[in-house]
Amino acid sequence: MLRPGLCSVTLRKHSAPEVIRLAAQAGLSGIEWGGDVHVPPGDLANARNVGAQTRDAGLAVISYGSYYRLAHSEAEGMAFAAVLETALALEAPVVRTWAGTKSPEKASPAEKAAVVADAVRIASLAHSAGVRVALEFHANTLTETLDSAQGLLRAANHANLYTLWQPIYWGDGATVAANEAILRALLPRMAHLHVFTWEQKTPGVTERFPLAHGETAWRQYLSLLTANPAEDAHTRWLCLEFVAGDSPDNLSADAATLKHWLSDTGAGPKV
């Protein structure tokens, strides 16, 4: 099953109740709650309250979008134990983490090994609590490329370690064919996806577009997902992230677009 959701970081300037209202108003089905503004790690009362308000509005808590960085955050004062406690208070089935602080070509063998070791550690801790761990698929981390992401997953070799996916929009890898190949390769360890249409026509300058601008690409990605449903019966969430101008109106428009596409696949809710 493919379902439409929202990353709360899309609406950082809005309160958690406003995020819930806007997500429900847009007809989305769930929220990935970010750990930077809306659900800071360690504030368990707030996490319980946000989780309850989300469910009371008929929405699912998709994930706890933490900013825990493997082999880095513990030394900086963000203990994974606090992150996991917060995810449990939120009643999130997944906690999002980051694969270090460096791209593959800049990380030393020792730094890569430390990231792997921490991934194994936190995946084991989360497994004991019934929570899955997913790695953000992102630049300037060890999941910046397909090869490095797969290498990390293989080296960790932990059944409770998954990855997210989002389209690469910079450099030579920013093609539909390349993104589709990455998505296909990561499907067996896929938790959920972040959805947007961005382009970087000038190096270092990212432009955000309405989601509909990327219709050709996203319909191909959705066809691939529809043809390869999750084997473990988990819902695959497609979470809108960072809409143009951080505008609630643009969120509503992108949500309508995403819901229409999902309905067309036959694997998502009908509209």
PDB file of C-alpha atoms in Angstrom:
ATOM      1  CA  MET A   1       0.000   0.000   0.000  1.00  0.00           C
ATOM      2  CA  LEU A   2       1.257   3.470  -0.899  1.00  0.00           C
ATOM      3  CA  ARG A   3      -0.009   6.340   1.225  1.00  0.00           C
ATOM      4  CA  PRO A   4       0.533  10.121   1.124  1.00  0.00           C
ATOM      5  CA  GLY A   5       2.092  11.897   4.068  1.00  0.00           C
ATOM      6  CA  LEU A   6       3.933  15.020   5.166  1.00  0.00           C
ATOM      7  CA  CYS A   7       7.315  15.773   6.712  1.00  0.00           C
ATOM      8  CA  SER A   8       6.596  18.308   9.451  1.00  0.00           C
ATOM      9  CA  VAL A   9       9.865  20.122   8.652  1.00  0.00           C
ATOM     10  CA  THR A  10       8.049  21.394   5.559  1.00  0.00           C
ATOM     11  CA  LEU A  11       6.135  23.669   7.927  1.00  0.00           C
ATOM     12  CA  ARG A  12       8.818  24.530  10.489  1.00  0.00           C
ATOM     13  CA  LYS A  13       7.323  27.987  11.080  1.00  0.00           C
ATOM     14  CA  HIS A  14       3.972  26.486  12.059  1.00  0.00           C
ATOM     15  CA  SER A  15       3.041  24.937  15.398  1.00  0.00           C
ATOM     16  CA  ALA A  16       2.390  21.212  15.701  1.00  0.00           C
ATOM     17  CA  PRO A  17      -1.409  21.717  15.904  1.00  0.00           C
ATOM     18  CA  GLU A  18      -1.242  23.849  12.746  1.00  0.00           C
ATOM     19  CA  VAL A  19       0.807  21.177  10.964  1.00  0.00           C
ATOM     20  CA  ILE A  20      -1.806  18.589  11.901  1.00  0.00           C
ATOM     21  CA  ARG A  21      -4.633  20.838  10.717  1.00  0.00           C
ATOM     22  CA  LEU A  22      -2.936  21.611   7.404  1.00  0.00           C
ATOM     23  CA  ALA A  23      -2.054  17.964   6.755  1.00  0.00           C
ATOM     24  CA  ALA A  24      -5.621  16.847   7.433  1.00  0.00           C
ATOM     25  CA  GLN A  25      -7.034  19.717   5.384  1.00  0.00           C
ATOM     26  CA  ALA A  26      -4.824  18.653   2.460  1.00  0.00           C
ATOM     27  CA  GLY A  27      -6.173  15.112   2.673  1.00  0.00           C
ATOM     28  CA  LEU A  28      -2.870  13.535   3.679  1.00  0.00           C
ATOM     29  CA  SER A  29      -2.827  10.402   5.815  1.00  0.00           C
ATOM     30  CA  GLY A  30       0.144  10.787   8.145  1.00  0.00           C
ATOM     31  CA  ILE A  31       3.037  12.907   9.403  1.00  0.00           C
ATOM     32  CA  GLU A  32       6.750  12.316   9.876  1.00  0.00           C
ATOM     33  CA  TRP A  33       7.505  14.483  12.894  1.00  0.00           C
ATOM     34  CA  GLY A  34      10.828  16.321  12.827  1.00  0.00           C
ATOM     35  CA  GLY A  35      13.085  16.349  15.862  1.00  0.00           C
ATOM     36  CA  ASP A  36      14.430  19.856  15.353  1.00  0.00           C
ATOM     37  CA  VAL A  37      11.368  22.032  16.015  1.00  0.00           C
ATOM     38  CA  HIS A  38       8.144  20.132  16.611  1.00  0.00           C
ATOM     39  CA  VAL A  39       9.302  17.118  18.670  1.00  0.00           C
ATOM     40  CA  PRO A  40      12.730  17.763  20.236  1.00  0.00           C
ATOM     41  CA  PRO A  41      14.440  14.684  21.683  1.00  0.00           C
ATOM     42  CA  GLY A  42      13.928  14.211  25.404  1.00  0.00           C
ATOM     43  CA  ASP A  43      10.691  16.201  25.711  1.00  0.00           C
ATOM     44  CA  LEU A  44       8.534  13.153  26.277  1.00  0.00           C
ATOM     45  CA  ALA A  45       5.415  15.018  27.393  1.00  0.00           C
ATOM     46  CA  ASN A  46       5.421  17.022  24.173  1.00  0.00           C
ATOM     47  CA  ALA A  47       6.019  13.884  22.100  1.00  0.00           C
ATOM     48  CA  ARG A  48       3.093  12.103  23.757  1.00  0.00           C
ATOM     49  CA  ASN A  49       0.868  15.137  23.202  1.00  0.00           C
ATOM     50  CA  VAL A  50       1.837  15.565  19.523  1.00  0.00           C
ATOM     51  CA  GLY A  51       1.363  11.856  18.868  1.00  0.00           C
ATOM     52  CA  ALA A  52      -2.067  11.837  20.499  1.00  0.00           C
ATOM     53  CA  GLN A  53      -3.181  14.959  18.619  1.00  0.00           C
ATOM     54  CA  THR A  54      -2.025  13.406  15.335  1.00  0.00           C
ATOM     55  CA  ARG A  55      -4.014  10.231  15.895  1.00  0.00           C
ATOM     56  CA  ASP A  56      -7.047  12.150  17.187  1.00  0.00           C
ATOM     57  CA  ALA A  57      -7.098  13.962  13.826  1.00  0.00           C
ATOM     58  CA  GLY A  58      -7.267  10.623  12.027  1.00  0.00           C
ATOM     59  CA  LEU A  59      -3.639  10.774  10.900  1.00  0.00           C
ATOM     60  CA  ALA A  60      -0.841   8.274  11.417  1.00  0.00           C
ATOM     61  CA  VAL A  61       2.527   9.011  12.983  1.00  0.00           C
ATOM     62  CA  ILE A  62       4.754   7.821  10.142  1.00  0.00           C
ATOM     63  CA  SER A  63       8.162   8.299  11.677  1.00  0.00           C
ATOM     64  CA  TYR A  64      10.236  10.275  14.126  1.00  0.00           C
ATOM     65  CA  GLY A  65      12.529  12.359  11.925  1.00  0.00           C
ATOM     66  CA  SER A  66      15.461  12.655  14.298  1.00  0.00           C
ATOM     67  CA  TYR A  67      18.720  14.457  13.664  1.00  0.00           C
ATOM     68  CA  TYR A  68      20.799  11.755  15.291  1.00  0.00           C
ATOM     69  CA  ARG A  69      24.003  11.317  13.300  1.00  0.00           C
ATOM     70  CA  LEU A  70      25.759   7.983  13.550  1.00  0.00           C
ATOM     71  CA  ALA A  71      29.156   8.051  15.286  1.00  0.00           C
ATOM     72  CA  HIS A  72      28.745  11.761  15.982  1.00  0.00           C
ATOM     73  CA  SER A  73      25.666  12.765  17.976  1.00  0.00           C
ATOM     74  CA  GLU A  74      26.447  10.834  21.167  1.00  0.00           C
ATOM     75  CA  ALA A  75      29.659  12.843  21.596  1.00  0.00           C
ATOM     76  CA  GLU A  76      27.730  16.051  20.889  1.00  0.00           C
ATOM     77  CA  GLY A  77      25.215  15.387  23.656  1.00  0.00           C
ATOM     78  CA  MET A  78      22.342  13.789  21.738  1.00  0.00           C
ATOM     79  CA  ALA A  79      22.064  10.272  23.129  1.00  0.00           C
ATOM     80  CA  PHE A  80      20.244   7.737  20.991  1.00  0.00           C
ATOM     81  CA  ALA A  81      18.519   6.508  24.150  1.00  0.00           C
ATOM     82  CA  ALA A  82      16.755   9.886  24.383  1.00  0.00           C
ATOM     83  CA  VAL A  83      15.896   9.794  20.674  1.00  0.00           C
ATOM     84  CA  LEU A  84      14.416   6.310  21.019  1.00  0.00           C
ATOM     85  CA  GLU A  85      12.476   7.273  24.147  1.00  0.00           C
ATOM     86  CA  THR A  86      11.006  10.205  22.257  1.00  0.00           C
ATOM     87  CA  ALA A  87      10.041   8.006  19.311  1.00  0.00           C
ATOM     88  CA  LEU A  88       8.302   5.633  21.713  1.00  0.00           C
ATOM     89  CA  ALA A  89       6.450   8.499  23.414  1.00  0.00           C
ATOM     90  CA  LEU A  90       5.347   9.700  19.981  1.00  0.00           C
ATOM     91  CA  GLU A  91       4.391   6.082  19.136  1.00  0.00           C
ATOM     92  CA  ALA A  92       6.428   6.273  15.946  1.00  0.00           C
ATOM     93  CA  PRO A  93       7.147   2.926  14.252  1.00  0.00           C
ATOM     94  CA  VAL A  94      10.320   4.268  12.596  1.00  0.00           C
ATOM     95  CA  VAL A  95      13.117   6.577  13.705  1.00  0.00           C
ATOM     96  CA  ARG A  96      15.024   8.412  10.981  1.00  0.00           C
ATOM     97  CA  THR A  97      18.782   8.827  11.489  1.00  0.00           C
ATOM     98  CA  TRP A  98      21.715  10.176   9.474  1.00  0.00           C
ATOM     99  CA  ALA A  99      24.742   8.219   8.251  1.00  0.00           C
ATOM    100  CA  GLY A 100      27.457  10.381   9.752  1.00  0.00           C
ATOM    101  CA  THR A 101      28.572  13.847   8.714  1.00  0.00           C
ATOM    102  CA  LYS A 102      30.749  13.244   5.661  1.00  0.00           C
ATOM    103  CA  SER A 103      30.317  12.115   2.070  1.00  0.00           C
ATOM    104  CA  PRO A 104      31.869   8.751   1.139  1.00  0.00           C
ATOM    105  CA  GLU A 105      34.927  10.259  -0.529  1.00  0.00           C
ATOM    106  CA  LYS A 106      35.718  12.450   2.487  1.00  0.00           C
ATOM    107  CA  ALA A 107      35.211   9.866   5.242  1.00  0.00           C
ATOM    108  CA  SER A 108      38.240   7.846   6.337  1.00  0.00           C
ATOM    109  CA  PRO A 109      38.062   4.042   6.717  1.00  0.00           C
ATOM    110  CA  ALA A 110      38.019   4.497  10.493  1.00  0.00           C
ATOM    111  CA  GLU A 111      35.160   6.997  10.288  1.00  0.00           C
ATOM    112  CA  LYS A 112      33.175   4.671   8.048  1.00  0.00           C
ATOM    113  CA  ALA A 113      33.751   1.789  10.451  1.00  0.00           C
ATOM    114  CA  ALA A 114      32.525   3.937  13.349  1.00  0.00           C
ATOM    115  CA  VAL A 115      29.325   4.765  11.457  1.00  0.00           C
ATOM    116  CA  VAL A 116      28.721   1.076  10.770  1.00  0.00           C
ATOM    117  CA  ALA A 117      29.321   0.146  14.408  1.00  0.00           C
ATOM    118  CA  ASP A 118      26.896   2.792  15.660  1.00  0.00           C
ATOM    119  CA  ALA A 119      24.312   1.724  13.082  1.00  0.00           C
ATOM    120  CA  VAL A 120      24.453  -1.830  14.433  1.00  0.00           C
ATOM    121  CA  ARG A 121      24.208  -0.570  18.011  1.00  0.00           C
ATOM    122  CA  ILE A 122      21.174   1.658  17.531  1.00  0.00           C
ATOM    123  CA  ALA A 123      19.410  -0.817  15.233  1.00  0.00           C
ATOM    124  CA  SER A 124      19.702  -3.401  18.010  1.00  0.00           C
ATOM    125  CA  LEU A 125      18.447  -0.990  20.667  1.00  0.00           C
ATOM    126  CA  ALA A 126      15.503   0.051  18.511  1.00  0.00           C
ATOM    127  CA  HIS A 127      14.686  -3.551  17.613  1.00  0.00           C
ATOM    128  CA  SER A 128      14.344  -4.377  21.306  1.00  0.00           C
ATOM    129  CA  ALA A 129      11.795  -1.553  21.553  1.00  0.00           C
ATOM    130  CA  GLY A 130       9.881  -2.575  18.408  1.00  0.00           C
ATOM    131  CA  VAL A 131      11.016   0.428  16.361  1.00  0.00           C
ATOM    132  CA  ARG A 132      12.694   0.343  12.950  1.00  0.00           C
ATOM    133  CA  VAL A 133      15.737   2.487  12.121  1.00  0.00           C
ATOM    134  CA  ALA A 134      15.937   4.180   8.718  1.00  0.00           C
ATOM    135  CA  LEU A 135      18.845   6.127   7.263  1.00  0.00           C
ATOM    136  CA  GLU A 136      18.210   9.438   5.546  1.00  0.00           C
ATOM    137  CA  PHE A 137      19.300   9.159   1.887  1.00  0.00           C
ATOM    138  CA  HIS A 138      21.207  12.413   1.696  1.00  0.00           C
ATOM    139  CA  ALA A 139      24.248  14.302   0.474  1.00  0.00           C
ATOM    140  CA  ASN A 140      27.228  14.740   2.814  1.00  0.00           C
ATOM    141  CA  THR A 141      26.562  11.430   4.545  1.00  0.00           C
ATOM    142  CA  LEU A 142      27.518   7.825   3.803  1.00  0.00           C
ATOM    143  CA  THR A 143      24.212   7.391   1.985  1.00  0.00           C
ATOM    144  CA  GLU A 144      25.049  10.068  -0.570  1.00  0.00           C
ATOM    145  CA  THR A 145      25.492   7.451  -3.312  1.00  0.00           C
ATOM    146  CA  LEU A 146      23.911   4.100  -4.027  1.00  0.00           C
ATOM    147  CA  ASP A 147      27.222   2.255  -3.719  1.00  0.00           C
ATOM    148  CA  SER A 148      28.002   3.779  -0.348  1.00  0.00           C
ATOM    149  CA  ALA A 149      24.470   3.280   0.986  1.00  0.00           C
ATOM    150  CA  GLN A 150      24.482  -0.364  -0.047  1.00  0.00           C
ATOM    151  CA  GLY A 151      27.966  -0.777   1.388  1.00  0.00           C
ATOM    152  CA  LEU A 152      26.815   0.578   4.740  1.00  0.00           C
ATOM    153  CA  LEU A 153      23.751  -1.669   4.803  1.00  0.00           C
ATOM    154  CA  ARG A 154      25.855  -4.712   3.887  1.00  0.00           C
ATOM    155  CA  ALA A 155      28.545  -3.938   6.445  1.00  0.00           C
ATOM    156  CA  ALA A 156      26.001  -3.417   9.223  1.00  0.00           C
ATOM    157  CA  ASN A 157      24.065  -6.517   8.133  1.00  0.00           C
ATOM    158  CA  HIS A 158      21.233  -5.800  10.559  1.00  0.00           C
ATOM    159  CA  ALA A 159      17.645  -6.807   9.877  1.00  0.00           C
ATOM    160  CA  ASN A 160      16.360  -3.686  11.652  1.00  0.00           C
ATOM    161  CA  LEU A 161      18.313  -1.188   9.538  1.00  0.00           C
ATOM    162  CA  TYR A 162      16.519   0.381   6.571  1.00  0.00           C
ATOM    163  CA  THR A 163      16.932   3.369   4.297  1.00  0.00           C
ATOM    164  CA  LEU A 164      14.805   6.197   3.012  1.00  0.00           C
ATOM    165  CA  TRP A 165      14.895   7.447  -0.569  1.00  0.00           C
ATOM    166  CA  GLN A 166      14.541  10.787  -2.277  1.00  0.00           C
ATOM    167  CA  PRO A 167      15.487  11.795  -5.816  1.00  0.00           C
ATOM    168  CA  ILE A 168      18.968  13.161  -6.415  1.00  0.00           C
ATOM    169  CA  TYR A 169      18.585  16.636  -7.879  1.00  0.00           C
ATOM    170  CA  TRP A 170      22.204  17.788  -8.217  1.00  0.00           C
ATOM    171  CA  GLY A 171      25.124  16.885 -10.461  1.00  0.00           C
ATOM    172  CA  ASP A 172      25.409  14.099 -13.006  1.00  0.00           C
ATOM    173  CA  GLY A 173      23.155  11.780 -11.005  1.00  0.00           C
ATOM    174  CA  ALA A 174      20.114  14.030 -11.353  1.00  0.00           C
ATOM    175  CA  THR A 175      18.398  12.034 -14.082  1.00  0.00           C
ATOM    176  CA  VAL A 176      15.187  10.048 -13.985  1.00  0.00           C
ATOM    177  CA  ALA A 177      16.999   6.903 -15.127  1.00  0.00           C
ATOM    178  CA  ALA A 178      19.664   7.217 -12.423  1.00  0.00           C
ATOM    179  CA  ASN A 179      17.123   7.901  -9.681  1.00  0.00           C
ATOM    180  CA  GLU A 180      14.937   5.031 -10.824  1.00  0.00           C
ATOM    181  CA  ALA A 181      17.933   2.672 -10.734  1.00  0.00           C
ATOM    182  CA  ILE A 182      18.775   3.763  -7.186  1.00  0.00           C
ATOM    183  CA  LEU A 183      15.171   3.353  -6.070  1.00  0.00           C
ATOM    184  CA  ARG A 184      14.997  -0.124  -7.602  1.00  0.00           C
ATOM    185  CA  ALA A 185      18.232  -1.198  -5.914  1.00  0.00           C
ATOM    186  CA  LEU A 186      17.164   0.057  -2.479  1.00  0.00           C
ATOM    187  CA  LEU A 187      13.620  -1.341  -2.541  1.00  0.00           C
ATOM    188  CA  PRO A 188      14.444  -4.423  -0.418  1.00  0.00           C
ATOM    189  CA  ARG A 189      15.564  -2.162   2.461  1.00  0.00           C
ATOM    190  CA  MET A 190      13.184   0.740   1.804  1.00  0.00           C
ATOM    191  CA  ALA A 191      11.251   2.297   4.684  1.00  0.00           C
ATOM    192  CA  HIS A 192       9.570   5.284   3.041  1.00  0.00           C
ATOM    193  CA  LEU A 193      10.187   8.120   0.593  1.00  0.00           C
ATOM    194  CA  HIS A 194      10.512  11.888   0.655  1.00  0.00           C
ATOM    195  CA  VAL A 195       8.691  13.545  -2.222  1.00  0.00           C
ATOM    196  CA  PHE A 196       9.516  16.829  -3.967  1.00  0.00           C
ATOM    197  CA  THR A 197      10.439  18.306  -7.331  1.00  0.00           C
ATOM    198  CA  TRP A 198      13.672  20.244  -7.089  1.00  0.00           C
ATOM    199  CA  GLU A 199      16.267  21.144  -9.685  1.00  0.00           C
ATOM    200  CA  GLN A 200      19.798  22.503  -9.494  1.00  0.00           C
ATOM    201  CA  LYS A 201      20.489  24.030 -12.900  1.00  0.00           C
ATOM    202  CA  THR A 202      23.278  26.142 -11.404  1.00  0.00           C
ATOM    203  CA  PRO A 203      25.678  24.387  -8.986  1.00  0.00           C
ATOM    204  CA  GLY A 204      24.757  25.262  -5.432  1.00  0.00           C
ATOM    205  CA  VAL A 205      21.471  26.942  -6.372  1.00  0.00           C
ATOM    206  CA  THR A 206      18.419  24.766  -5.749  1.00  0.00           C
ATOM    207  CA  GLU A 207      15.019  25.662  -7.183  1.00  0.00           C
ATOM    208  CA  ARG A 208      11.819  24.230  -5.729  1.00  0.00           C
ATOM    209  CA  PHE A 209       8.964  23.590  -8.135  1.00  0.00           C
ATOM    210  CA  PRO A 210       5.353  22.468  -7.768  1.00  0.00           C
ATOM    211  CA  LEU A 211       5.303  18.676  -7.528  1.00  0.00           C
ATOM    212  CA  ALA A 212       3.385  18.505 -10.820  1.00  0.00           C
ATOM    213  CA  HIS A 213       6.482  19.868 -12.580  1.00  0.00           C
ATOM    214  CA  GLY A 214       8.070  16.448 -12.039  1.00  0.00           C
ATOM    215  CA  GLU A 215       5.103  14.377 -13.210  1.00  0.00           C
ATOM    216  CA  THR A 216       6.982  12.267 -15.767  1.00  0.00           C
ATOM    217  CA  ALA A 217       9.652  11.296 -13.253  1.00  0.00           C
ATOM    218  CA  TRP A 218       7.326  10.657 -10.343  1.00  0.00           C
ATOM    219  CA  ARG A 219       4.906   8.558 -12.353  1.00  0.00           C
ATOM    220  CA  GLN A 220       7.845   6.312 -13.288  1.00  0.00           C
ATOM    221  CA  TYR A 221       8.920   6.030  -9.652  1.00  0.00           C
ATOM    222  CA  LEU A 222       5.357   5.237  -8.569  1.00  0.00           C
ATOM    223  CA  SER A 223       5.009   2.589 -11.266  1.00  0.00           C
ATOM    224  CA  LEU A 224       8.154   0.933  -9.936  1.00  0.00           C
ATOM    225  CA  LEU A 225       6.836   1.027  -6.368  1.00  0.00           C
ATOM    226  CA  THR A 226       3.459  -0.350  -7.433  1.00  0.00           C
ATOM    227  CA  ALA A 227       5.093  -3.251  -9.258  1.00  0.00           C
ATOM    228  CA  ASN A 228       7.265  -4.038  -6.223  1.00  0.00           C
ATOM    229  CA  PRO A 229       5.141  -3.865  -3.062  1.00  0.00           C
ATOM    230  CA  ALA A 230       6.832  -4.125   0.325  1.00  0.00           C
ATOM    231  CA  GLU A 231       7.372  -7.795   1.145  1.00  0.00           C
ATOM    232  CA  ASP A 232       6.938  -7.241   4.893  1.00  0.00           C
ATOM    233  CA  ALA A 233       3.426  -5.778   4.482  1.00  0.00           C
ATOM    234  CA  HIS A 234       4.552  -2.388   5.826  1.00  0.00           C
ATOM    235  CA  THR A 235       2.912   0.635   4.254  1.00  0.00           C
ATOM    236  CA  ARG A 236       5.259   2.630   2.053  1.00  0.00           C
ATOM    237  CA  TRP A 237       4.725   6.277   2.845  1.00  0.00           C
ATOM    238  CA  LEU A 238       5.399   9.055   0.356  1.00  0.00           C
ATOM    239  CA  CYS A 239       6.027  12.155   2.439  1.00  0.00           C
ATOM    240  CA  LEU A 240       5.871  15.606   0.899  1.00  0.00           C
ATOM    241  CA  GLU A 241       8.889  17.653   1.940  1.00  0.00           C
ATOM    242  CA  PHE A 242       9.884  21.317   1.546  1.00  0.00           C
ATOM    243  CA  VAL A 243       7.246  22.589  -0.868  1.00  0.00           C
ATOM    244  CA  ALA A 244       7.919  25.756  -2.865  1.00  0.00           C
ATOM    245  CA  GLY A 245       8.097  28.759  -0.581  1.00  0.00           C
ATOM    246  CA  ASP A 246       7.173  26.626   2.465  1.00  0.00           C
ATOM    247  CA  SER A 247       3.626  27.715   1.613  1.00  0.00           C
ATOM    248  CA  PRO A 248       0.522  25.938   2.973  1.00  0.00           C
ATOM    249  CA  ASP A 249      -1.212  26.713  -0.330  1.00  0.00           C
ATOM    250  CA  ASN A 250       1.570  24.971  -2.240  1.00  0.00           C
ATOM    251  CA  LEU A 251       1.342  22.068   0.197  1.00  0.00           C
ATOM    252  CA  SER A 252      -2.350  21.692  -0.623  1.00  0.00           C
ATOM    253  CA  ALA A 253      -1.627  21.763  -4.353  1.00  0.00           C
ATOM    254  CA  ASP A 254       1.202  19.232  -4.087  1.00  0.00           C
ATOM    255  CA  ALA A 255      -0.936  16.988  -1.882  1.00  0.00           C
ATOM    256  CA  ALA A 256      -3.709  17.010  -4.484  1.00  0.00           C
ATOM    257  CA  THR A 257      -1.166  16.109  -7.173  1.00  0.00           C
ATOM    258  CA  LEU A 258       0.340  13.265  -5.153  1.00  0.00           C
ATOM    259  CA  LYS A 259      -3.060  11.842  -4.206  1.00  0.00           C
ATOM    260  CA  HIS A 260      -4.150  11.918  -7.853  1.00  0.00           C
ATOM    261  CA  TRP A 261      -1.040  10.022  -8.948  1.00  0.00           C
ATOM    262  CA  LEU A 262      -1.397   7.455  -6.168  1.00  0.00           C
ATOM    263  CA  SER A 263      -5.035   6.888  -7.075  1.00  0.00           C
ATOM    264  CA  ASP A 264      -4.026   6.300 -10.682  1.00  0.00           C
ATOM    265  CA  THR A 265      -1.565   3.565  -9.653  1.00  0.00           C
ATOM    266  CA  GLY A 266      -4.286   1.534  -7.976  1.00  0.00           C
ATOM    267  CA  ALA A 267      -1.950   1.046  -4.988  1.00  0.00           C
ATOM    268  CA  GLY A 268      -2.949   4.224  -3.171  1.00  0.00           C
ATOM    269  CA  PRO A 269      -6.156   5.686  -1.731  1.00  0.00           C
ATOM    270  CA  LYS A 270      -8.850   6.582  -4.234  1.00  0.00           C
ATOM    271  CA  VAL A 271      -9.660  10.248  -4.748  1.00  0.00           C
TER     272      VAL A 271
END
